Short mmCIF file of C-alpha atoms in Angstrom, two decimals:
data_model
loop_
_atom_site.label_atom_id
_atom_site.label_comp_id
_atom_site.label_asym_id
_atom_site.label_seq_id
_atom_site.Cartn_x
_atom_site.Cartn_y
_atom_site.Cartn_z
CA MET D 1 15.96 -6.07 -34.65
CA ILE D 2 15.44 -2.66 -33.10
CA SER D 3 17.16 -0.22 -35.45
CA ILE D 4 18.43 2.09 -32.73
CA LEU D 5 20.47 -0.76 -31.27
CA ARG D 6 22.17 -1.28 -34.60
CA ARG D 7 23.09 2.35 -35.12
CA LYS D 8 26.80 2.80 -34.99
CA ASN D 9 28.27 4.71 -32.14
CA ASP D 10 30.16 7.82 -33.37
CA THR D 11 33.08 7.07 -31.15
CA GLN D 12 33.55 3.62 -32.69
CA PRO D 13 36.52 3.46 -35.04
CA THR D 14 35.85 2.87 -38.74
CA ARG D 15 36.05 -0.80 -39.58
CA ARG D 16 38.57 -2.14 -42.03
CA LEU D 17 36.85 -4.59 -44.33
CA CYS D 18 38.56 -7.50 -45.98
CA ILE D 19 36.61 -8.35 -49.10
CA GLN D 20 37.57 -11.66 -50.65
CA VAL D 21 36.47 -12.09 -54.23
CA LEU D 22 36.48 -15.40 -56.11
CA ARG D 23 38.21 -14.45 -59.33
CA HIS D 24 38.32 -16.35 -62.57
CA ASN D 25 38.28 -15.49 -66.22
CA PRO D 26 36.90 -18.43 -68.20
CA ALA D 27 38.03 -16.81 -71.47
CA ASP D 28 41.66 -17.02 -70.34
CA ALA D 29 42.99 -20.57 -70.44
CA ALA D 30 45.69 -19.69 -67.92
CA SER D 31 43.24 -18.35 -65.37
CA VAL D 32 42.83 -20.41 -62.23
CA PRO D 33 39.90 -19.69 -59.89
CA HIS D 34 41.27 -18.13 -56.71
CA LEU D 35 40.24 -15.90 -53.85
CA GLN D 36 41.72 -12.42 -53.92
CA ALA D 37 41.47 -10.23 -50.84
CA PHE D 38 40.95 -6.46 -50.98
CA GLU D 39 41.07 -4.22 -47.96
CA ILE D 40 38.99 -1.06 -47.72
CA ALA D 41 37.71 1.29 -45.03
CA GLU D 42 34.03 0.94 -44.29
CA ALA D 43 31.91 4.05 -44.84
CA GLU D 44 28.57 4.99 -43.32
CA GLY D 45 25.72 3.23 -45.13
CA MET D 46 28.11 1.36 -47.40
CA THR D 47 26.64 -1.29 -49.63
CA LEU D 48 28.59 -4.01 -51.42
CA PHE D 49 27.88 -2.07 -54.61
CA ILE D 50 29.77 0.91 -53.22
CA ALA D 51 32.54 -1.26 -51.81
CA LEU D 52 33.10 -3.11 -55.11
CA ASN D 53 33.13 0.14 -57.09
CA GLU D 54 35.68 1.57 -54.70
CA ILE D 55 37.87 -1.49 -55.13
CA ARG D 56 37.59 -1.28 -58.89
CA ALA D 57 38.31 2.46 -58.89
CA THR D 58 41.21 2.47 -56.48
CA GLN D 59 42.73 -1.01 -56.42
CA ASP D 60 41.99 -3.23 -59.40
CA PRO D 61 40.33 -1.98 -62.59
CA SER D 62 40.17 -5.54 -63.98
CA LEU D 63 37.60 -6.68 -61.39
CA GLN D 64 34.42 -7.78 -63.18
CA PHE D 65 30.94 -7.45 -61.70
CA ASP D 66 27.53 -6.34 -62.96
CA PHE D 67 25.49 -3.36 -61.87
CA VAL D 68 22.85 -1.27 -63.55
CA CYS D 69 20.30 0.26 -61.21
CA ARG D 70 22.00 0.01 -57.80
CA ALA D 71 18.49 -0.02 -56.28
CA GLY D 72 17.36 -3.64 -56.32
CA ILE D 73 15.32 -3.33 -59.50
CA CYS D 74 17.47 -4.60 -62.36
CA GLY D 75 18.62 -7.85 -60.77
CA SER D 76 22.14 -7.74 -62.29
CA CYS D 77 24.20 -7.69 -59.12
CA ALA D 78 23.12 -11.00 -57.58
CA MET D 79 26.09 -12.89 -56.16
CA LEU D 80 26.99 -15.25 -53.36
CA ILE D 81 27.60 -13.11 -50.30
CA ASP D 82 29.30 -15.23 -47.63
CA GLY D 83 27.84 -18.23 -49.44
CA ARG D 84 24.25 -17.02 -49.72
CA PRO D 85 22.67 -15.51 -52.82
CA GLY D 86 21.72 -11.85 -52.55
CA LEU D 87 21.81 -8.50 -54.33
CA ALA D 88 25.06 -6.64 -53.70
CA CYS D 89 23.34 -3.26 -54.03
CA ARG D 90 20.86 -4.13 -51.29
CA THR D 91 23.41 -5.57 -48.87
CA LEU D 92 24.86 -3.21 -46.29
CA THR D 93 28.37 -4.00 -45.18
CA ARG D 94 27.44 -3.18 -41.57
CA ASP D 95 25.22 -6.30 -41.56
CA LEU D 96 28.25 -8.45 -42.35
CA GLY D 97 31.47 -9.29 -40.55
CA THR D 98 34.79 -7.66 -41.31
CA THR D 99 35.72 -10.46 -43.69
CA ILE D 100 33.27 -10.75 -46.56
CA THR D 101 33.54 -13.47 -49.18
CA LEU D 102 31.99 -12.82 -52.58
CA ALA D 103 31.55 -15.42 -55.29
CA PRO D 104 29.61 -15.49 -58.55
CA LEU D 105 26.18 -17.14 -58.55
CA PRO D 106 26.56 -20.85 -59.22
CA PHE D 107 24.52 -22.59 -61.93
CA PHE D 108 24.77 -19.75 -64.48
CA GLU D 109 27.39 -19.28 -67.17
CA LEU D 110 30.37 -17.39 -65.78
CA ILE D 111 31.42 -14.30 -67.70
CA GLY D 112 34.24 -13.38 -65.34
CA ASP D 113 34.82 -12.85 -61.62
CA LEU D 114 31.40 -11.95 -60.15
CA SER D 115 29.67 -11.49 -63.48
CA VAL D 116 27.36 -14.28 -64.68
CA ASN D 117 25.09 -14.58 -67.69
CA THR D 118 21.69 -14.93 -66.03
CA GLY D 119 20.00 -13.37 -69.08
CA LYS D 120 20.85 -16.30 -71.33
CA TRP D 121 19.34 -18.80 -68.92
CA MET D 122 16.30 -16.63 -68.20
CA ARG D 123 15.57 -16.27 -71.89
CA GLY D 124 15.85 -20.02 -72.42
CA THR D 125 13.44 -20.58 -69.52
CA SER D 126 10.99 -18.04 -70.90
CA GLU D 127 11.03 -19.76 -74.28
CA ARG D 128 10.72 -23.19 -72.74
CA LEU D 129 7.79 -22.17 -70.53
CA GLN D 130 6.30 -19.83 -73.14
CA THR D 131 5.93 -17.02 -70.64
CA TRP D 132 3.92 -14.62 -72.69
CA ILE D 133 0.19 -14.08 -73.22
CA HIS D 134 -1.29 -16.73 -75.47
CA SER D 135 -4.44 -15.37 -77.01
CA SER D 136 -6.35 -16.35 -80.11
CA ALA D 137 -8.58 -13.27 -79.92
CA GLN D 138 -8.19 -10.75 -82.69
CA THR D 139 -6.80 -7.53 -81.28
CA ASP D 140 -8.87 -4.49 -82.10
CA LEU D 141 -6.52 -1.58 -81.60
CA ASP D 142 -9.38 0.94 -81.59
CA ALA D 143 -11.38 -0.78 -78.86
CA LEU D 144 -10.99 0.00 -75.18
CA GLU D 145 -9.05 -2.62 -73.27
CA ALA D 146 -11.24 -4.89 -71.16
CA PRO D 147 -11.17 -3.67 -67.58
CA MET D 148 -9.61 -5.85 -64.88
CA GLU D 149 -10.57 -6.01 -61.22
CA PRO D 150 -8.04 -4.04 -59.18
CA GLU D 151 -7.49 -7.04 -56.87
CA LEU D 152 -6.63 -9.25 -59.84
CA ALA D 153 -4.36 -6.61 -61.33
CA GLU D 154 -2.64 -6.35 -57.94
CA ALA D 155 -2.23 -10.11 -57.70
CA ILE D 156 -0.68 -10.27 -61.17
CA TYR D 157 1.55 -7.33 -60.40
CA GLU D 158 2.71 -8.97 -57.19
CA LEU D 159 4.12 -11.89 -59.18
CA ASP D 160 5.33 -9.65 -61.98
CA ARG D 161 7.75 -8.00 -59.56
CA CYS D 162 10.27 -10.76 -60.27
CA ILE D 163 13.52 -9.16 -61.51
CA GLU D 164 15.07 -12.41 -62.77
CA CYS D 165 18.17 -11.93 -60.64
CA GLY D 166 18.73 -15.68 -60.34
CA CYS D 167 18.94 -15.78 -56.54
CA CYS D 168 16.13 -18.36 -56.32
CA ILE D 169 17.99 -20.69 -58.67
CA ALA D 170 21.26 -20.24 -56.78
CA GLY D 171 19.38 -20.88 -53.52
CA CYS D 172 17.64 -24.01 -54.81
CA GLY D 173 19.08 -27.36 -53.75
CA THR D 174 17.11 -29.16 -56.45
CA ALA D 175 18.48 -26.94 -59.22
CA GLN D 176 22.06 -27.55 -58.03
CA MET D 177 21.53 -31.28 -58.53
CA ARG D 178 19.25 -31.23 -61.58
CA GLU D 179 20.09 -28.55 -64.13
CA LYS D 180 16.87 -28.95 -66.08
CA PHE D 181 14.68 -27.98 -63.13
CA VAL D 182 12.72 -24.79 -63.98
CA GLY D 183 13.12 -23.35 -60.49
CA ALA D 184 11.04 -20.79 -58.68
CA VAL D 185 11.53 -18.08 -61.29
CA GLY D 186 9.95 -20.30 -63.97
CA LEU D 187 7.13 -21.54 -61.76
CA ASN D 188 6.39 -18.00 -60.60
CA LYS D 189 6.02 -16.92 -64.21
CA ILE D 190 3.59 -19.74 -64.93
CA ALA D 191 1.61 -18.70 -61.84
CA ARG D 192 1.56 -15.14 -63.15
CA PHE D 193 0.23 -16.06 -66.62
CA ARG D 194 -2.23 -18.51 -65.11
CA LEU D 195 -3.79 -15.59 -63.24
CA ASP D 196 -3.99 -13.39 -66.33
CA PRO D 197 -7.51 -13.44 -67.89
CA ARG D 198 -6.01 -12.37 -71.23
CA ASP D 199 -4.13 -15.66 -71.46
CA ASP D 200 -6.29 -18.39 -73.03
CA ARG D 201 -4.24 -21.31 -71.74
CA SER D 202 -5.93 -23.85 -69.49
CA ASN D 203 -4.46 -25.90 -66.65
CA ASP D 204 -4.04 -28.71 -69.18
CA ASP D 205 -1.84 -26.46 -71.29
CA PHE D 206 0.23 -25.45 -68.28
CA TYR D 207 0.59 -29.11 -67.34
CA GLU D 208 2.31 -29.65 -70.70
CA LEU D 209 4.89 -27.08 -69.62
CA ILE D 210 5.52 -27.88 -65.95
CA GLY D 211 3.79 -31.22 -65.27
CA ASP D 212 6.89 -33.33 -64.69
CA ASP D 213 9.92 -33.76 -62.44
CA ASP D 214 11.73 -30.92 -64.21
CA GLY D 215 8.71 -28.76 -63.45
CA VAL D 216 6.53 -28.35 -60.41
CA PHE D 217 6.79 -31.97 -59.25
CA GLY D 218 10.57 -31.70 -59.10
CA CYS D 219 10.29 -29.08 -56.36
CA MET D 220 11.19 -30.61 -53.00
CA SER D 221 9.96 -27.60 -51.00
CA LEU D 222 13.37 -26.78 -49.58
CA LEU D 223 12.28 -23.12 -49.69
CA GLY D 224 15.74 -21.73 -50.39
CA CYS D 225 14.10 -19.71 -53.17
CA HIS D 226 11.50 -18.22 -50.87
CA ASP D 227 14.05 -17.28 -48.23
CA VAL D 228 16.64 -15.67 -50.49
CA CYS D 229 14.28 -13.85 -52.90
CA PRO D 230 15.32 -10.16 -52.68
CA LYS D 231 11.83 -9.11 -53.77
CA GLN D 232 10.13 -11.23 -51.08
CA LEU D 233 7.92 -12.92 -53.67
CA PRO D 234 5.46 -15.43 -52.16
CA LEU D 235 7.19 -18.34 -53.89
CA GLN D 236 6.30 -20.90 -51.23
CA THR D 237 2.55 -20.38 -51.62
CA GLN D 238 2.67 -19.97 -55.40
CA ILE D 239 4.51 -23.26 -55.93
CA ALA D 240 2.17 -25.07 -53.53
CA TYR D 241 -0.80 -23.64 -55.41
CA LEU D 242 0.56 -24.72 -58.79
CA ARG D 243 1.34 -28.16 -57.41
CA ARG D 244 -2.26 -28.62 -56.29
CA LYS D 245 -3.63 -27.45 -59.64
CA MET D 246 -1.26 -29.66 -61.63
CA ALA D 247 -1.90 -32.65 -59.35
CA VAL D 248 -5.61 -32.40 -60.17
CA ILE D 249 -4.73 -32.72 -63.87
CA GLY D 250 -2.86 -35.91 -63.02
CA LEU D 251 -6.01 -37.38 -61.47
CA ALA D 252 -8.16 -36.68 -64.52
CA MET J 1 -1.56 -23.80 -91.95
CA ALA J 2 1.11 -21.15 -91.98
CA LEU J 3 4.41 -22.16 -93.49
CA ILE J 4 6.32 -20.54 -90.68
CA ASP J 5 5.36 -21.37 -87.18
CA ASN J 6 7.25 -22.19 -84.06
CA ASN J 7 6.56 -25.89 -84.03
CA GLY J 8 6.45 -26.86 -87.65
CA SER J 9 9.13 -24.81 -89.32
CA HIS J 10 11.91 -27.31 -88.74
CA GLU J 11 9.91 -30.16 -90.18
CA LEU J 12 9.22 -28.16 -93.30
CA LEU J 13 12.87 -27.72 -94.04
CA GLY J 14 14.99 -30.63 -95.08
CA ALA J 15 18.11 -31.10 -97.11
CA ASP J 16 18.13 -33.32 -100.22
CA ALA J 17 21.08 -35.45 -101.28
CA SER J 18 22.93 -32.50 -102.80
CA GLY J 19 22.74 -30.67 -99.49
CA GLN J 20 20.43 -28.06 -100.92
CA LEU J 21 17.55 -27.04 -98.68
CA VAL J 22 14.15 -27.99 -99.97
CA ILE J 23 10.85 -26.86 -98.58
CA HIS J 24 8.29 -29.62 -98.30
CA ALA J 25 4.76 -28.65 -99.18
CA PRO J 26 2.78 -28.08 -96.01
CA THR J 27 -0.03 -30.51 -95.45
CA THR J 28 -3.42 -29.51 -94.14
CA ALA J 29 -3.20 -31.84 -91.16
CA PRO J 30 -0.82 -30.92 -88.33
CA LEU J 31 2.53 -32.36 -89.18
CA ARG J 32 3.10 -33.92 -85.83
CA GLN J 33 0.83 -33.78 -82.86
CA PRO J 34 3.14 -33.62 -79.84
CA PRO J 35 2.27 -36.46 -77.48
CA ARG J 36 0.39 -35.37 -74.39
CA LYS J 37 2.58 -35.17 -71.35
CA SER J 38 2.37 -38.19 -69.05
CA ARG J 39 0.13 -37.86 -66.00
CA TRP J 40 2.38 -40.16 -64.01
CA PRO J 41 4.72 -37.52 -62.53
CA ALA J 42 1.65 -35.95 -60.91
CA ARG J 43 0.37 -39.29 -59.65
CA LEU J 44 3.75 -40.40 -58.33
CA ASP J 45 4.15 -37.09 -56.53
CA MET J 46 0.76 -37.51 -54.89
CA LEU J 47 1.45 -41.16 -54.06
CA GLN J 48 4.72 -40.22 -52.39
CA SER J 49 2.94 -37.65 -50.25
CA ALA J 50 -0.03 -39.92 -49.50
CA SER J 51 2.11 -42.92 -48.55
CA GLY J 52 4.29 -40.72 -46.36
CA LEU J 53 1.27 -39.23 -44.63
CA PHE J 54 -0.19 -42.68 -44.05
CA LEU J 55 3.07 -44.00 -42.58
CA ALA J 56 3.56 -40.93 -40.36
CA LEU J 57 0.03 -41.20 -38.97
CA PHE J 58 0.49 -44.92 -38.43
CA LEU J 59 3.76 -44.25 -36.62
CA MET J 60 2.05 -41.85 -34.23
CA ALA J 61 -0.78 -44.24 -33.50
CA HIS J 62 1.73 -47.10 -33.13
CA MET J 63 3.69 -45.10 -30.55
CA PHE J 64 0.56 -44.52 -28.48
CA PHE J 65 -0.32 -48.24 -28.57
CA VAL J 66 3.20 -49.32 -27.62
CA SER J 67 3.41 -46.77 -24.82
CA SER J 68 0.32 -48.26 -23.16
CA ILE J 69 2.92 -50.31 -21.23
CA LEU J 70 3.44 -47.12 -19.23
CA ILE J 71 -0.14 -47.38 -17.94
CA SER J 72 0.07 -51.02 -16.92
CA HIS J 73 1.05 -54.44 -18.23
CA ASP J 74 -2.62 -55.27 -18.57
CA ALA J 75 -3.23 -52.17 -20.67
CA PHE J 76 -0.60 -53.22 -23.18
CA TYR J 77 -1.81 -56.80 -23.09
CA THR J 78 -5.33 -55.57 -23.88
CA VAL J 79 -4.12 -53.41 -26.77
CA ALA J 80 -2.14 -56.31 -28.22
CA ARG J 81 -5.08 -58.75 -28.00
CA PHE J 82 -7.39 -56.06 -29.41
CA PHE J 83 -5.39 -55.97 -32.64
CA GLU J 84 -5.55 -59.72 -32.81
CA GLY J 85 -9.32 -59.37 -32.89
CA ALA J 86 -9.79 -61.14 -29.55
CA TYR J 87 -12.64 -58.86 -28.53
CA PHE J 88 -14.79 -59.34 -31.62
CA LEU J 89 -13.81 -62.80 -32.80
CA GLY J 90 -13.85 -64.58 -29.46
CA LYS J 91 -10.17 -65.56 -29.50
CA PRO J 92 -6.98 -63.84 -30.69
CA TYR J 93 -5.90 -64.33 -34.30
CA PRO J 94 -2.26 -63.13 -34.60
CA ILE J 95 -2.55 -63.55 -38.38
CA LEU J 96 -4.53 -60.28 -38.33
CA VAL J 97 -1.40 -58.52 -37.07
CA SER J 98 0.60 -60.12 -39.88
CA GLY J 99 -2.02 -58.81 -42.29
CA VAL J 100 -1.67 -55.25 -41.02
CA VAL J 101 2.13 -55.56 -41.06
CA SER J 102 1.97 -56.74 -44.68
CA ILE J 103 0.03 -53.63 -45.62
CA ILE J 104 2.44 -51.37 -43.74
CA LEU J 105 5.40 -53.17 -45.34
CA ALA J 106 3.90 -52.71 -48.80
CA VAL J 107 3.26 -49.00 -48.24
CA PHE J 108 6.72 -48.65 -46.70
CA ILE J 109 8.42 -50.24 -49.71
CA GLY J 110 6.28 -48.15 -52.05
CA HIS J 111 7.16 -44.97 -50.22
CA ALA J 112 10.87 -45.86 -50.20
CA TRP J 113 10.75 -46.49 -53.94
CA LEU J 114 8.97 -43.20 -54.62
CA ALA J 115 11.19 -41.17 -52.30
CA MET J 116 14.34 -42.70 -53.75
CA ARG J 117 13.66 -40.79 -56.96
CA LYS J 118 14.63 -37.64 -55.06
CA PHE J 119 17.93 -38.96 -53.73
CA PRO J 120 21.06 -37.45 -55.28
CA ALA J 121 21.92 -39.67 -58.22
CA GLY J 122 25.64 -40.17 -58.47
CA TYR J 123 28.63 -38.42 -57.04
CA ARG J 124 28.20 -35.18 -58.99
CA GLN J 125 24.71 -34.53 -57.65
CA TYR J 126 25.79 -35.57 -54.16
CA ARG J 127 28.72 -33.13 -54.20
CA ALA J 128 26.59 -30.36 -55.70
CA PHE J 129 24.03 -30.67 -52.93
CA VAL J 130 26.51 -30.93 -50.07
CA THR J 131 28.46 -27.89 -51.28
CA HIS J 132 25.23 -25.96 -51.70
CA LYS J 133 23.90 -26.99 -48.28
CA ASN J 134 27.12 -26.04 -46.52
CA SER J 135 27.39 -22.66 -48.19
CA LEU J 136 23.68 -21.72 -47.88
CA ARG J 137 23.36 -22.61 -44.17
CA HIS J 138 19.61 -22.75 -44.54
CA GLY J 139 17.37 -24.68 -42.15
CA ASP J 140 14.93 -26.24 -44.58
CA THR J 141 17.69 -27.24 -47.00
CA SER J 142 19.66 -28.94 -44.20
CA LEU J 143 16.51 -30.66 -42.93
CA TRP J 144 16.18 -32.37 -46.27
CA TRP J 145 19.64 -33.86 -45.80
CA LEU J 146 18.40 -35.26 -42.50
CA GLN J 147 15.43 -36.71 -44.41
CA ILE J 148 17.77 -38.42 -46.86
CA TRP J 149 19.88 -40.05 -44.17
CA THR J 150 17.09 -41.01 -41.79
CA GLY J 151 15.15 -42.37 -44.78
CA PHE J 152 18.16 -44.35 -45.90
CA ALA J 153 18.64 -45.75 -42.38
CA LEU J 154 14.95 -46.71 -42.26
CA PHE J 155 15.35 -48.89 -45.35
CA PHE J 156 17.24 -51.31 -43.15
CA MET J 157 16.13 -50.70 -39.60
CA ALA J 158 12.40 -50.54 -40.21
CA THR J 159 12.60 -53.62 -42.43
CA ILE J 160 14.13 -55.67 -39.61
CA HIS J 161 11.38 -54.61 -37.24
CA LEU J 162 8.60 -55.18 -39.78
CA TYR J 163 9.88 -58.64 -40.67
CA ASP J 164 10.01 -59.52 -36.99
CA MET J 165 6.40 -58.46 -36.51
CA LEU J 166 5.31 -60.17 -39.71
CA THR J 167 6.73 -63.53 -38.72
CA GLN J 168 6.09 -63.47 -34.97
CA PRO J 169 2.80 -61.62 -34.58
CA ALA J 170 1.77 -63.67 -31.57
CA LEU J 171 4.77 -62.56 -29.53
CA ILE J 172 3.45 -59.12 -28.71
CA GLY J 173 2.75 -58.67 -25.03
CA PRO J 174 4.36 -57.18 -21.91
CA TYR J 175 6.78 -60.07 -21.25
CA GLU J 176 7.08 -61.12 -24.88
CA SER J 177 7.99 -57.62 -26.10
CA ALA J 178 10.22 -56.88 -23.12
CA ASP J 179 12.11 -60.15 -23.70
CA ARG J 180 12.56 -59.25 -27.34
CA VAL J 181 13.89 -55.80 -26.37
CA TRP J 182 16.32 -57.00 -23.70
CA THR J 183 17.04 -60.73 -23.99
CA GLY J 184 16.59 -60.58 -27.77
CA ASN J 185 19.06 -57.67 -27.97
CA MET J 186 16.70 -55.54 -30.01
CA TRP J 187 17.01 -52.41 -27.89
CA PRO J 188 19.96 -50.85 -29.77
CA LEU J 189 18.01 -51.21 -33.00
CA TYR J 190 14.84 -49.80 -31.45
CA LEU J 191 16.78 -46.87 -30.03
CA MET J 192 18.19 -45.90 -33.42
CA LEU J 193 14.93 -46.71 -35.16
CA LEU J 194 13.07 -44.42 -32.77
CA PHE J 195 15.19 -41.39 -33.65
CA ALA J 196 15.29 -42.13 -37.37
CA ALA J 197 11.56 -42.78 -37.69
CA GLU J 198 10.32 -39.93 -35.51
CA LEU J 199 12.63 -37.35 -37.07
CA HIS J 200 11.85 -38.54 -40.56
CA ALA J 201 8.12 -38.48 -39.90
CA SER J 202 7.97 -35.05 -38.28
CA VAL J 203 10.15 -33.43 -40.93
CA GLY J 204 8.10 -35.24 -43.56
CA LEU J 205 4.79 -33.96 -42.17
CA TYR J 206 6.21 -30.43 -42.03
CA ARG J 207 7.37 -30.73 -45.63
CA LEU J 208 3.99 -32.09 -46.71
CA ALA J 209 2.17 -29.10 -45.24
CA ILE J 210 4.58 -26.70 -47.00
CA LYS J 211 4.51 -28.62 -50.24
CA TRP J 212 0.74 -28.71 -50.63
CA GLY J 213 0.00 -25.43 -48.84
CA TRP J 214 -1.89 -26.83 -45.84
CA PHE J 215 -2.57 -24.91 -42.60
CA THR J 216 -1.74 -21.55 -44.10
CA ALA J 217 -1.75 -18.43 -41.95
CA ALA J 218 -2.09 -14.80 -43.02
CA THR J 219 1.44 -14.73 -44.44
CA PRO J 220 3.63 -17.58 -45.71
CA ASN J 221 6.31 -16.79 -43.15
CA ARG J 222 3.87 -16.92 -40.28
CA SER J 223 2.44 -20.26 -41.41
CA ARG J 224 5.97 -21.55 -41.75
CA ARG J 225 6.89 -20.47 -38.24
CA ARG J 226 3.79 -22.18 -36.90
CA LEU J 227 4.50 -25.38 -38.83
CA ARG J 228 8.07 -25.37 -37.61
CA TRP J 229 6.93 -25.20 -34.01
CA ALA J 230 4.49 -28.03 -34.68
CA LYS J 231 7.32 -30.07 -36.19
CA HIS J 232 9.62 -29.45 -33.22
CA GLY J 233 6.76 -30.29 -30.87
CA ILE J 234 5.93 -33.55 -32.64
CA SER J 235 9.59 -34.60 -32.73
CA ALA J 236 10.16 -33.79 -29.08
CA PHE J 237 6.94 -35.38 -27.86
CA PHE J 238 7.27 -38.68 -29.71
CA ILE J 239 11.00 -39.07 -29.10
CA THR J 240 10.45 -38.47 -25.39
CA LEU J 241 7.50 -40.83 -25.26
CA GLY J 242 9.52 -43.37 -27.23
CA LEU J 243 12.54 -43.15 -24.94
CA VAL J 244 10.45 -43.50 -21.80
CA THR J 245 8.57 -46.44 -23.31
CA LEU J 246 11.77 -48.13 -24.45
CA ALA J 247 13.22 -47.63 -20.97
CA ALA J 248 10.13 -49.30 -19.51
CA TYR J 249 10.60 -52.33 -21.78
CA VAL J 250 14.32 -52.51 -21.02
CA ASP J 251 13.53 -52.36 -17.31
CA LEU J 252 10.90 -55.05 -17.58
CA GLY J 253 13.10 -57.13 -19.89
CA ARG J 254 15.98 -57.07 -17.43
CA ALA J 255 13.73 -58.01 -14.55
CA HIS J 256 12.20 -60.82 -16.60
CA ALA J 257 15.46 -62.02 -18.19
CA GLU J 258 15.69 -65.16 -16.06
CA ARG J 259 12.23 -66.26 -17.11
CA ALA J 260 12.57 -65.07 -20.71
CA GLY J 261 10.12 -66.76 -23.01
CA GLU J 262 7.36 -66.96 -20.42
CA ARG J 263 4.03 -65.66 -21.76
CA TYR J 264 2.24 -62.90 -19.95
CA VAL J 265 -1.03 -63.75 -18.26
CA PRO J 266 -3.16 -60.73 -17.41
CA THR J 267 -4.06 -60.13 -13.78
CA TYR J 268 -7.76 -60.53 -14.42
CA LEU J 269 -7.21 -64.12 -15.61
CA ASN J 270 -4.86 -64.97 -12.82
CA ALA J 271 -4.76 -65.24 -9.07
CA PRO J 272 -3.47 -62.01 -7.51
CA HIS J 273 -0.28 -63.58 -6.06
CA THR J 274 1.18 -64.52 -9.48
CA ALA J 275 0.09 -61.39 -11.27
CA GLY J 276 2.63 -59.34 -13.20
CA LYS J 277 4.08 -56.74 -10.92
CA HIS J 278 4.14 -53.18 -12.14
#
């Protein structure tokens, strides 16, 4: 889209936004999930982060949602925006209609309103997939670190950009049906450690972690993950690559 | 072996009858070697893809052979006798067609069995996917739903067609096929089968390329755009060809309805005045 065409005309009146939030407090037995509408005036360059803070400051201090960095780096503010997963801090209200529906990410444990416990699930996935460097080499703290080719370091960094926001899981049709599926975030981590020369693990070892229908073979290539990833990670190609490598193990 | 490690620590601890924790002496051998993960998920995944690819390629070839009726009656007659081995064995052997159909049927059943593993199991999974699909409004996710339903429809529709071909391999020819389509009332089935099979195959081929990372361009999104165009093109081309071909058989079947059951005799074996009109 040509940006100049999207620039708002000064003479246009300020829009009134109706922000509907799916509210529920699982800790309160009397709480019933319901949509609550808040009305605010749109401001120039307003993000959902700004809008939600304004609502909390001026209308309802009990509204729960997560934010840390407000710059698309921490991954805390992922939510369903008009039904699609995305980061609230990176979503401009001008890209949406006047009625905006916000809901917590599905799949994860609900803390309250828009706040979900992605961290708990991410940690479990990290432990299950052992997403850390496995090395049997003795570390010599006095020695210089082995150099790495810049291209390789770049490739690892590219995959390391994942912020564990949970959008890929919320966008995954397979994960909605089968809770044990590792999802793109897990597979991306395996792809990252597979690239790392400091990790001793072989393809056979990785097969032990993801070589089943809860792992890479469970992926049905619906590509929801790839299309909703706020960091534009190359999930489509990484999963295809892992699938090929793991399929070869199956032939051996 | 270290007393405390991630895998073994739970085995080392056990409670005796009094409920007091006791620590068993570690042995030198690994306490329990975890069994190696089965290779079958990998093989089944590859078999599903391979059988699907085979069936999709067969479907395309099949459509070209069937549509030879659009060239002339003799062209289709020649294709049909060719697959009965008439040109290398001296005379047609329809049993060869039955043989090929048996192979296709076996691959088809195998593919259905493998693909069924991906179907939503039970109401909860079904609801979860439908809710997700409707809220996400995402092309590739919705396409999979089309795959599920066309695949499900093919269980029945393709089976009818395959059984027909398996048991009556000799009745493939311009008049024979046209009579089956019109007088035999098969055209409604063929019409639905055409859409189900062609859509399922083109979406399946697209998914295969994405799944295994074939035909990649400079960026994933560009390769995806290209594959999507290819998918649309394949769907449109084969559905159009199929509709035109089916219309040709319906036309011929209606014209031949009064003499239904009559075998076709090619013009080169017949005097010109009784030849099949085009």
